[in-house]
Amino acid sequence: MSAESDRLKAEIAESVALLRNHLDWDAAVVRLQELNARAEDPDLWNKAEEAQAVMRERNRLAAQVEGVQKLEKDVADALELIELAEAEGDADTIAAAVADLKAAAAEAKRREIESLLSGEADPNDAYLEVNAGAGGTEAQDWAEMLLRMYVRWAEARGYKVSVTERSDGEQAGVKSATIQVSGTNAYGWLKTESGVHRLVRISPFDAAARRQTSFASVYVYPVIDDRIQIEINPADLKTDTFRASGAGGQHVNKTESGVRFTHIPTGIVVASTQDRSQHRNRAIAMEMLRARLYELELSKREAINAATEAGKTDIGWGHQIRSYVLQPYQMVKDLRTGVEKGNPAAVLDGELDEFMAAALALRVGATRSDASAQAQ
């Protein structure tokens, strides 16, 4: 077996050991069996809230346990294939099996980083809000490029994406948009993307083909459920209704179905144009406001920890977290972690895991060596 195969095998084995340790493997397997048994009990489904809690825990734990089991199987299959191919002198099969090992190593590393998602809201769905910066059409086009990037990232992970609010630019792009990303650990991964994103490119809207710099901000906050109580005083709310923008023609919205809430004490503004019903949009906007207020509370708690304070200063309008350069050279660089990729097209097509993993490790103050020390 080649030195590369041995290295990959050792690397994956280390990650799997850390994952098993983090899960408390034997206890996790027993707990999953208990949850599966409860899910099969017909009586459980007469208690909606309890059933939701059971299935939420069951799905999360199943994804973790089954993910480790699949990794181990994939590695065993690849190693067995390499041994057989080496005996037959089949170089093409060996190369394919080594590629499978590399993919398994990348997945093991991703899961290792994901195991660091221990915040109380990390397993939840997420709202992701994009706002164009100053610069008119240029910035609005960039905001839409970012929105597409996150949709592609989410879809590649099997997450569900729905548009909660969208305000189109006059010529192109979006002034602002909010999407809901639904799936296990959606907030845990996406929370590292909050901040200002900078684009440098030759403007497609400039007849002189000059280079332009555009900015757009991304803000991520968790979807919260009934377990988390957020009280909102009606007297603290300013409510506006408006016509949701549409394609025009026979489908144009002739009623004021859009709803906007302004939370006066904090200045937080949320809006929903997702539904044709004002009543439903009011409910969606209230859910978003509760989520924003909860995220604000999480941020206050995080600020107490001095170790994370330096990282938090990068989050907010006027503080870049990442630059996307398309001209005069091609590069995407994360200014917090130093991670660079020389293929902006792939990044803008949703290849964000490397950036997210590095930012997550930085945010929680954890490294591979720290995790290894805990496992020993």
PDB file of N, CA and C in Angstrom, residues 53-138:
ATOM      1  N   ALA A  53     -39.834  17.157  19.512  1.00  0.00           N
ATOM      2  CA  ALA A  53     -38.576  17.147  20.267  1.00  0.00           C
ATOM      3  C   ALA A  53     -37.845  15.818  20.089  1.00  0.00           C
ATOM      4  N   VAL A  54     -38.600  14.720  20.122  1.00  0.00           N
ATOM      5  CA  VAL A  54     -37.989  13.395  19.953  1.00  0.00           C
ATOM      6  C   VAL A  54     -37.381  13.263  18.560  1.00  0.00           C
ATOM      7  N   MET A  55     -38.120  13.662  17.546  1.00  0.00           N
ATOM      8  CA  MET A  55     -37.625  13.523  16.177  1.00  0.00           C
ATOM      9  C   MET A  55     -36.453  14.453  15.906  1.00  0.00           C
ATOM     10  N   ARG A  56     -36.476  15.620  16.524  1.00  0.00           N
ATOM     11  CA  ARG A  56     -35.361  16.552  16.352  1.00  0.00           C
ATOM     12  C   ARG A  56     -34.079  15.942  16.920  1.00  0.00           C
ATOM     13  N   GLU A  57     -34.172  15.389  18.138  1.00  0.00           N
ATOM     14  CA  GLU A  57     -32.995  14.763  18.741  1.00  0.00           C
ATOM     15  C   GLU A  57     -32.590  13.510  17.984  1.00  0.00           C
ATOM     16  N   ARG A  58     -33.595  12.734  17.558  1.00  0.00           N
ATOM     17  CA  ARG A  58     -33.310  11.493  16.834  1.00  0.00           C
ATOM     18  C   ARG A  58     -32.590  11.773  15.510  1.00  0.00           C
ATOM     19  N   ASN A  59     -33.076  12.753  14.756  1.00  0.00           N
ATOM     20  CA  ASN A  59     -32.473  13.069  13.462  1.00  0.00           C
ATOM     21  C   ASN A  59     -31.048  13.592  13.612  1.00  0.00           C
ATOM     22  N   ARG A  60     -30.851  14.422  14.630  1.00  0.00           N
ATOM     23  CA  ARG A  60     -29.503  14.953  14.867  1.00  0.00           C
ATOM     24  C   ARG A  60     -28.529  13.845  15.227  1.00  0.00           C
ATOM     25  N   LEU A  61     -28.936  12.968  16.155  1.00  0.00           N
ATOM     26  CA  LEU A  61     -28.046  11.904  16.609  1.00  0.00           C
ATOM     27  C   LEU A  61     -27.821  10.865  15.509  1.00  0.00           C
ATOM     28  N   ALA A  62     -28.864  10.575  14.741  1.00  0.00           N
ATOM     29  CA  ALA A  62     -28.733   9.613  13.647  1.00  0.00           C
ATOM     30  C   ALA A  62     -27.744  10.113  12.605  1.00  0.00           C
ATOM     31  N   ALA A  63     -27.812  11.413  12.299  1.00  0.00           N
ATOM     32  CA  ALA A  63     -26.882  11.981  11.317  1.00  0.00           C
ATOM     33  C   ALA A  63     -25.441  11.845  11.791  1.00  0.00           C
ATOM     34  N   GLN A  64     -25.217  12.015  13.088  1.00  0.00           N
ATOM     35  CA  GLN A  64     -23.856  11.918  13.621  1.00  0.00           C
ATOM     36  C   GLN A  64     -23.366  10.469  13.636  1.00  0.00           C
ATOM     37  N   VAL A  65     -24.180   9.569  14.186  1.00  0.00           N
ATOM     38  CA  VAL A  65     -23.773   8.174  14.312  1.00  0.00           C
ATOM     39  C   VAL A  65     -23.630   7.530  12.929  1.00  0.00           C
ATOM     40  N   GLU A  66     -24.633   7.708  12.092  1.00  0.00           N
ATOM     41  CA  GLU A  66     -24.596   7.097  10.769  1.00  0.00           C
ATOM     42  C   GLU A  66     -23.493   7.699   9.898  1.00  0.00           C
ATOM     43  N   GLY A  67     -23.169   8.966  10.142  1.00  0.00           N
ATOM     44  CA  GLY A  67     -22.084   9.593   9.409  1.00  0.00           C
ATOM     45  C   GLY A  67     -20.742   8.945   9.720  1.00  0.00           C
ATOM     46  N   VAL A  68     -20.505   8.662  10.991  1.00  0.00           N
ATOM     47  CA  VAL A  68     -19.258   7.994  11.393  1.00  0.00           C
ATOM     48  C   VAL A  68     -19.221   6.573  10.830  1.00  0.00           C
ATOM     49  N   GLN A  69     -20.332   5.865  10.922  1.00  0.00           N
ATOM     50  CA  GLN A  69     -20.390   4.497  10.400  1.00  0.00           C
ATOM     51  C   GLN A  69     -20.127   4.457   8.903  1.00  0.00           C
ATOM     52  N   LYS A  70     -20.671   5.429   8.168  1.00  0.00           N
ATOM     53  CA  LYS A  70     -20.451   5.483   6.715  1.00  0.00           C
ATOM     54  C   LYS A  70     -18.983   5.771   6.402  1.00  0.00           C
ATOM     55  N   LEU A  71     -18.390   6.671   7.166  1.00  0.00           N
ATOM     56  CA  LEU A  71     -16.967   6.965   6.974  1.00  0.00           C
ATOM     57  C   LEU A  71     -16.128   5.702   7.139  1.00  0.00           C
ATOM     58  N   GLU A  72     -16.388   4.968   8.199  1.00  0.00           N
ATOM     59  CA  GLU A  72     -15.612   3.752   8.463  1.00  0.00           C
ATOM     60  C   GLU A  72     -15.802   2.730   7.340  1.00  0.00           C
ATOM     61  N   LYS A  73     -17.023   2.603   6.853  1.00  0.00           N
ATOM     62  CA  LYS A  73     -17.280   1.654   5.770  1.00  0.00           C
ATOM     63  C   LYS A  73     -16.586   2.095   4.478  1.00  0.00           C
ATOM     64  N   ASP A  74     -16.678   3.392   4.166  1.00  0.00           N
ATOM     65  CA  ASP A  74     -16.053   3.900   2.944  1.00  0.00           C
ATOM     66  C   ASP A  74     -14.543   3.666   2.959  1.00  0.00           C
ATOM     67  N   VAL A  75     -13.930   3.884   4.106  1.00  0.00           N
ATOM     68  CA  VAL A  75     -12.488   3.690   4.224  1.00  0.00           C
ATOM     69  C   VAL A  75     -12.136   2.213   4.065  1.00  0.00           C
ATOM     70  N   ALA A  76     -12.895   1.349   4.737  1.00  0.00           N
ATOM     71  CA  ALA A  76     -12.634  -0.095   4.647  1.00  0.00           C
ATOM     72  C   ALA A  76     -12.785  -0.586   3.214  1.00  0.00           C
ATOM     73  N   ASP A  77     -13.830  -0.104   2.516  1.00  0.00           N
ATOM     74  CA  ASP A  77     -14.048  -0.507   1.123  1.00  0.00           C
ATOM     75  C   ASP A  77     -12.915  -0.034   0.222  1.00  0.00           C
ATOM     76  N   ALA A  78     -12.471   1.206   0.412  1.00  0.00           N
ATOM     77  CA  ALA A  78     -11.393   1.752  -0.420  1.00  0.00           C
ATOM     78  C   ALA A  78     -10.080   1.007  -0.190  1.00  0.00           C
ATOM     79  N   LEU A  79      -9.770   0.709   1.073  1.00  0.00           N
ATOM     80  CA  LEU A  79      -8.529  -0.002   1.382  1.00  0.00           C
ATOM     81  C   LEU A  79      -8.541  -1.421   0.813  1.00  0.00           C
ATOM     82  N   GLU A  80      -9.700  -2.070   0.909  1.00  0.00           N
ATOM     83  CA  GLU A  80      -9.819  -3.409   0.351  1.00  0.00           C
ATOM     84  C   GLU A  80      -9.650  -3.376  -1.175  1.00  0.00           C
ATOM     85  N   LEU A  81     -10.228  -2.361  -1.795  1.00  0.00           N
ATOM     86  CA  LEU A  81     -10.121  -2.224  -3.249  1.00  0.00           C
ATOM     87  C   LEU A  81      -8.672  -1.970  -3.674  1.00  0.00           C
ATOM     88  N   ILE A  82      -7.960  -1.174  -2.881  1.00  0.00           N
ATOM     89  CA  ILE A  82      -6.551  -0.897  -3.193  1.00  0.00           C
ATOM     90  C   ILE A  82      -5.729  -2.178  -3.121  1.00  0.00           C
ATOM     91  N   GLU A  83      -5.960  -2.985  -2.108  1.00  0.00           N
ATOM     92  CA  GLU A  83      -5.214  -4.242  -1.962  1.00  0.00           C
ATOM     93  C   GLU A  83      -5.465  -5.167  -3.152  1.00  0.00           C
ATOM     94  N   LEU A  84      -6.722  -5.294  -3.558  1.00  0.00           N
ATOM     95  CA  LEU A  84      -7.048  -6.158  -4.697  1.00  0.00           C
ATOM     96  C   LEU A  84      -6.440  -5.616  -5.990  1.00  0.00           C
ATOM     97  N   ALA A  85      -6.510  -4.289  -6.166  1.00  0.00           N
ATOM     98  CA  ALA A  85      -5.979  -3.684  -7.384  1.00  0.00           C
ATOM     99  C   ALA A  85      -4.459  -3.796  -7.445  1.00  0.00           C
ATOM    100  N   GLU A  86      -3.820  -3.666  -6.300  1.00  0.00           N
ATOM    101  CA  GLU A  86      -2.354  -3.799  -6.278  1.00  0.00           C
ATOM    102  C   GLU A  86      -1.938  -5.222  -6.650  1.00  0.00           C
ATOM    103  N   ALA A  87      -2.706  -6.204  -6.182  1.00  0.00           N
ATOM    104  CA  ALA A  87      -2.383  -7.599  -6.498  1.00  0.00           C
ATOM    105  C   ALA A  87      -2.519  -7.866  -8.000  1.00  0.00           C
ATOM    106  N   GLU A  88      -3.417  -7.124  -8.651  1.00  0.00           N
ATOM    107  CA  GLU A  88      -3.649  -7.321 -10.083  1.00  0.00           C
ATOM    108  C   GLU A  88      -2.911  -6.296 -10.945  1.00  0.00           C
ATOM    109  N   GLY A  89      -2.202  -5.367 -10.293  1.00  0.00           N
ATOM    110  CA  GLY A  89      -1.475  -4.346 -11.037  1.00  0.00           C
ATOM    111  C   GLY A  89      -2.381  -3.385 -11.786  1.00  0.00           C
ATOM    112  N   ASP A  90      -3.564  -3.097 -11.223  1.00  0.00           N
ATOM    113  CA  ASP A  90      -4.555  -2.237 -11.882  1.00  0.00           C
ATOM    114  C   ASP A  90      -4.390  -0.793 -11.376  1.00  0.00           C
ATOM    115  N   ALA A  91      -3.590  -0.007 -12.104  1.00  0.00           N
ATOM    116  CA  ALA A  91      -3.265   1.353 -11.666  1.00  0.00           C
ATOM    117  C   ALA A  91      -4.490   2.268 -11.654  1.00  0.00           C
ATOM    118  N   ASP A  92      -5.391   2.107 -12.630  1.00  0.00           N
ATOM    119  CA  ASP A  92      -6.571   2.975 -12.695  1.00  0.00           C
ATOM    120  C   ASP A  92      -7.483   2.776 -11.488  1.00  0.00           C
ATOM    121  N   THR A  93      -7.681   1.515 -11.093  1.00  0.00           N
ATOM    122  CA  THR A  93      -8.524   1.233  -9.928  1.00  0.00           C
ATOM    123  C   THR A  93      -7.877   1.751  -8.656  1.00  0.00           C
ATOM    124  N   ILE A  94      -6.558   1.623  -8.564  1.00  0.00           N
ATOM    125  CA  ILE A  94      -5.842   2.147  -7.389  1.00  0.00           C
ATOM    126  C   ILE A  94      -6.057   3.654  -7.288  1.00  0.00           C
ATOM    127  N   ALA A  95      -5.911   4.350  -8.425  1.00  0.00           N
ATOM    128  CA  ALA A  95      -6.090   5.806  -8.423  1.00  0.00           C
ATOM    129  C   ALA A  95      -7.507   6.182  -8.004  1.00  0.00           C
ATOM    130  N   ALA A  96      -8.505   5.443  -8.479  1.00  0.00           N
ATOM    131  CA  ALA A  96      -9.898   5.727  -8.129  1.00  0.00           C
ATOM    132  C   ALA A  96     -10.140   5.497  -6.636  1.00  0.00           C
ATOM    133  N   ALA A  97      -9.546   4.426  -6.096  1.00  0.00           N
ATOM    134  CA  ALA A  97      -9.726   4.124  -4.674  1.00  0.00           C
ATOM    135  C   ALA A  97      -9.031   5.164  -3.793  1.00  0.00           C
ATOM    136  N   VAL A  98      -7.853   5.633  -4.230  1.00  0.00           N
ATOM    137  CA  VAL A  98      -7.157   6.687  -3.482  1.00  0.00           C
ATOM    138  C   VAL A  98      -7.985   7.971  -3.508  1.00  0.00           C
ATOM    139  N   ALA A  99      -8.620   8.253  -4.648  1.00  0.00           N
ATOM    140  CA  ALA A  99      -9.506   9.425  -4.730  1.00  0.00           C
ATOM    141  C   ALA A  99     -10.667   9.292  -3.748  1.00  0.00           C
ATOM    142  N   ASP A 100     -11.188   8.076  -3.596  1.00  0.00           N
ATOM    143  CA  ASP A 100     -12.254   7.833  -2.621  1.00  0.00           C
ATOM    144  C   ASP A 100     -11.750   8.092  -1.200  1.00  0.00           C
ATOM    145  N   LEU A 101     -10.508   7.696  -0.938  1.00  0.00           N
ATOM    146  CA  LEU A 101      -9.923   7.938   0.389  1.00  0.00           C
ATOM    147  C   LEU A 101      -9.776   9.437   0.653  1.00  0.00           C
ATOM    148  N   LYS A 102      -9.368  10.175  -0.373  1.00  0.00           N
ATOM    149  CA  LYS A 102      -9.224  11.622  -0.216  1.00  0.00           C
ATOM    150  C   LYS A 102     -10.573  12.257   0.089  1.00  0.00           C
ATOM    151  N   ALA A 103     -11.609  11.801  -0.601  1.00  0.00           N
ATOM    152  CA  ALA A 103     -12.952  12.330  -0.353  1.00  0.00           C
ATOM    153  C   ALA A 103     -13.396  11.995   1.072  1.00  0.00           C
ATOM    154  N   ALA A 104     -13.075  10.781   1.525  1.00  0.00           N
ATOM    155  CA  ALA A 104     -13.430  10.381   2.894  1.00  0.00           C
ATOM    156  C   ALA A 104     -12.672  11.221   3.914  1.00  0.00           C
ATOM    157  N   ALA A 105     -11.406  11.530   3.613  1.00  0.00           N
ATOM    158  CA  ALA A 105     -10.605  12.352   4.526  1.00  0.00           C
ATOM    159  C   ALA A 105     -11.195  13.756   4.640  1.00  0.00           C
ATOM    160  N   ALA A 106     -11.637  14.309   3.503  1.00  0.00           N
ATOM    161  CA  ALA A 106     -12.254  15.641   3.524  1.00  0.00           C
ATOM    162  C   ALA A 106     -13.560  15.625   4.315  1.00  0.00           C
ATOM    163  N   GLU A 107     -14.354  14.561   4.134  1.00  0.00           N
ATOM    164  CA  GLU A 107     -15.603  14.435   4.876  1.00  0.00           C
ATOM    165  C   GLU A 107     -15.340  14.263   6.368  1.00  0.00           C
ATOM    166  N   ALA A 108     -14.302  13.492   6.711  1.00  0.00           N
ATOM    167  CA  ALA A 108     -13.951  13.292   8.120  1.00  0.00           C
ATOM    168  C   ALA A 108     -13.557  14.615   8.766  1.00  0.00           C
ATOM    169  N   LYS A 109     -12.786  15.411   8.027  1.00  0.00           N
ATOM    170  CA  LYS A 109     -12.370  16.710   8.561  1.00  0.00           C
ATOM    171  C   LYS A 109     -13.575  17.621   8.747  1.00  0.00           C
ATOM    172  N   ARG A 110     -14.488  17.610   7.781  1.00  0.00           N
ATOM    173  CA  ARG A 110     -15.686  18.443   7.882  1.00  0.00           C
ATOM    174  C   ARG A 110     -16.510  18.059   9.104  1.00  0.00           C
ATOM    175  N   ARG A 111     -16.671  16.752   9.310  1.00  0.00           N
ATOM    176  CA  ARG A 111     -17.440  16.293  10.457  1.00  0.00           C
ATOM    177  C   ARG A 111     -16.729  16.609  11.775  1.00  0.00           C
ATOM    178  N   GLU A 112     -15.413  16.568  11.736  1.00  0.00           N
ATOM    179  CA  GLU A 112     -14.652  16.902  12.941  1.00  0.00           C
ATOM    180  C   GLU A 112     -14.907  18.352  13.336  1.00  0.00           C
ATOM    181  N   ILE A 113     -14.879  19.245  12.338  1.00  0.00           N
ATOM    182  CA  ILE A 113     -15.166  20.648  12.610  1.00  0.00           C
ATOM    183  C   ILE A 113     -16.618  20.817  13.056  1.00  0.00           C
ATOM    184  N   GLU A 114     -17.541  20.095  12.399  1.00  0.00           N
ATOM    185  CA  GLU A 114     -18.959  20.187  12.728  1.00  0.00           C
ATOM    186  C   GLU A 114     -19.236  19.753  14.163  1.00  0.00           C
ATOM    187  N   SER A 115     -18.383  18.858  14.690  1.00  0.00           N
ATOM    188  CA  SER A 115     -18.578  18.406  16.069  1.00  0.00           C
ATOM    189  C   SER A 115     -18.359  19.536  17.063  1.00  0.00           C
ATOM    190  N   LEU A 116     -17.736  20.634  16.600  1.00  0.00           N
ATOM    191  CA  LEU A 116     -17.521  21.786  17.463  1.00  0.00           C
ATOM    192  C   LEU A 116     -18.790  22.626  17.620  1.00  0.00           C
ATOM    193  N   LEU A 117     -19.831  22.304  16.853  1.00  0.00           N
ATOM    194  CA  LEU A 117     -21.072  23.067  16.926  1.00  0.00           C
ATOM    195  C   LEU A 117     -21.838  22.674  18.183  1.00  0.00           C
ATOM    196  N   SER A 118     -21.542  23.369  19.255  1.00  0.00           N
ATOM    197  CA  SER A 118     -22.129  22.996  20.544  1.00  0.00           C
ATOM    198  C   SER A 118     -23.030  24.095  21.115  1.00  0.00           C
ATOM    199  N   GLY A 119     -23.205  25.199  20.382  1.00  0.00           N
ATOM    200  CA  GLY A 119     -24.086  26.259  20.860  1.00  0.00           C
ATOM    201  C   GLY A 119     -25.524  25.797  20.887  1.00  0.00           C
ATOM    202  N   GLU A 120     -26.333  26.402  21.740  1.00  0.00           N
ATOM    203  CA  GLU A 120     -27.700  25.930  21.912  1.00  0.00           C
ATOM    204  C   GLU A 120     -28.532  26.113  20.649  1.00  0.00           C
ATOM    205  N   ALA A 121     -28.185  27.078  19.799  1.00  0.00           N
ATOM    206  CA  ALA A 121     -28.953  27.300  18.576  1.00  0.00           C
ATOM    207  C   ALA A 121     -28.275  26.714  17.343  1.00  0.00           C
ATOM    208  N   ASP A 122     -27.069  26.156  17.494  1.00  0.00           N
ATOM    209  CA  ASP A 122     -26.332  25.655  16.332  1.00  0.00           C
ATOM    210  C   ASP A 122     -27.103  24.625  15.504  1.00  0.00           C
ATOM    211  N   PRO A 123     -27.872  23.708  16.104  1.00  0.00           N
ATOM    212  CA  PRO A 123     -28.588  22.711  15.287  1.00  0.00           C
ATOM    213  C   PRO A 123     -29.770  23.282  14.500  1.00  0.00           C
ATOM    214  N   ASN A 124     -30.151  24.529  14.782  1.00  0.00           N
ATOM    215  CA  ASN A 124     -31.391  25.081  14.229  1.00  0.00           C
ATOM    216  C   ASN A 124     -31.266  25.491  12.762  1.00  0.00           C
ATOM    217  N   ASP A 125     -32.433  25.701  12.138  1.00  0.00           N
ATOM    218  CA  ASP A 125     -32.473  26.328  10.825  1.00  0.00           C
ATOM    219  C   ASP A 125     -31.976  27.768  10.967  1.00  0.00           C
ATOM    220  N   ALA A 126     -31.762  28.437   9.831  1.00  0.00           N
ATOM    221  CA  ALA A 126     -31.207  29.788   9.885  1.00  0.00           C
ATOM    222  C   ALA A 126     -31.905  30.713   8.908  1.00  0.00           C
ATOM    223  N   TYR A 127     -31.971  31.983   9.288  1.00  0.00           N
ATOM    224  CA  TYR A 127     -32.306  33.045   8.359  1.00  0.00           C
ATOM    225  C   TYR A 127     -30.992  33.667   7.887  1.00  0.00           C
ATOM    226  N   LEU A 128     -30.893  33.924   6.594  1.00  0.00           N
ATOM    227  CA  LEU A 128     -29.716  34.598   6.048  1.00  0.00           C
ATOM    228  C   LEU A 128     -30.194  35.814   5.269  1.00  0.00           C
ATOM    229  N   GLU A 129     -29.696  36.979   5.672  1.00  0.00           N
ATOM    230  CA  GLU A 129     -30.131  38.252   5.101  1.00  0.00           C
ATOM    231  C   GLU A 129     -28.963  38.890   4.353  1.00  0.00           C
ATOM    232  N   VAL A 130     -29.203  39.309   3.124  1.00  0.00           N
ATOM    233  CA  VAL A 130     -28.185  39.978   2.308  1.00  0.00           C
ATOM    234  C   VAL A 130     -28.663  41.383   2.007  1.00  0.00           C
ATOM    235  N   ASN A 131     -27.771  42.371   2.193  1.00  0.00           N
ATOM    236  CA  ASN A 131     -28.101  43.757   1.887  1.00  0.00           C
ATOM    237  C   ASN A 131     -27.010  44.366   1.017  1.00  0.00           C
ATOM    238  N   ALA A 132     -27.405  45.023  -0.070  1.00  0.00           N
ATOM    239  CA  ALA A 132     -26.442  45.694  -0.938  1.00  0.00           C
ATOM    240  C   ALA A 132     -25.895  46.931  -0.250  1.00  0.00           C
ATOM    241  N   GLY A 133     -24.598  47.199  -0.452  1.00  0.00           N
ATOM    242  CA  GLY A 133     -23.995  48.405   0.083  1.00  0.00           C
ATOM    243  C   GLY A 133     -24.230  49.584  -0.846  1.00  0.00           C
ATOM    244  N   ALA A 134     -23.549  50.686  -0.557  1.00  0.00           N
ATOM    245  CA  ALA A 134     -23.656  51.855  -1.424  1.00  0.00           C
ATOM    246  C   ALA A 134     -23.077  51.507  -2.791  1.00  0.00           C
ATOM    247  N   GLY A 135     -23.618  52.114  -3.841  1.00  0.00           N
ATOM    248  CA  GLY A 135     -23.072  51.827  -5.165  1.00  0.00           C
ATOM    249  C   GLY A 135     -24.119  51.436  -6.186  1.00  0.00           C
ATOM    250  N   GLY A 136     -25.384  51.504  -5.813  1.00  0.00           N
ATOM    251  CA  GLY A 136     -26.450  51.267  -6.766  1.00  0.00           C
ATOM    252  C   GLY A 136     -26.420  49.899  -7.407  1.00  0.00           C
ATOM    253  N   THR A 137     -26.522  49.873  -8.743  1.00  0.00           N
ATOM    254  CA  THR A 137     -26.649  48.614  -9.476  1.00  0.00           C
ATOM    255  C   THR A 137     -25.488  47.674  -9.233  1.00  0.00           C
ATOM    256  N   GLU A 138     -24.272  48.210  -9.167  1.00  0.00           N
ATOM    257  CA  GLU A 138     -23.084  47.366  -8.927  1.00  0.00           C
ATOM    258  C   GLU A 138     -23.243  46.548  -7.649  1.00  0.00           C
TER     259      GLU A 138
END
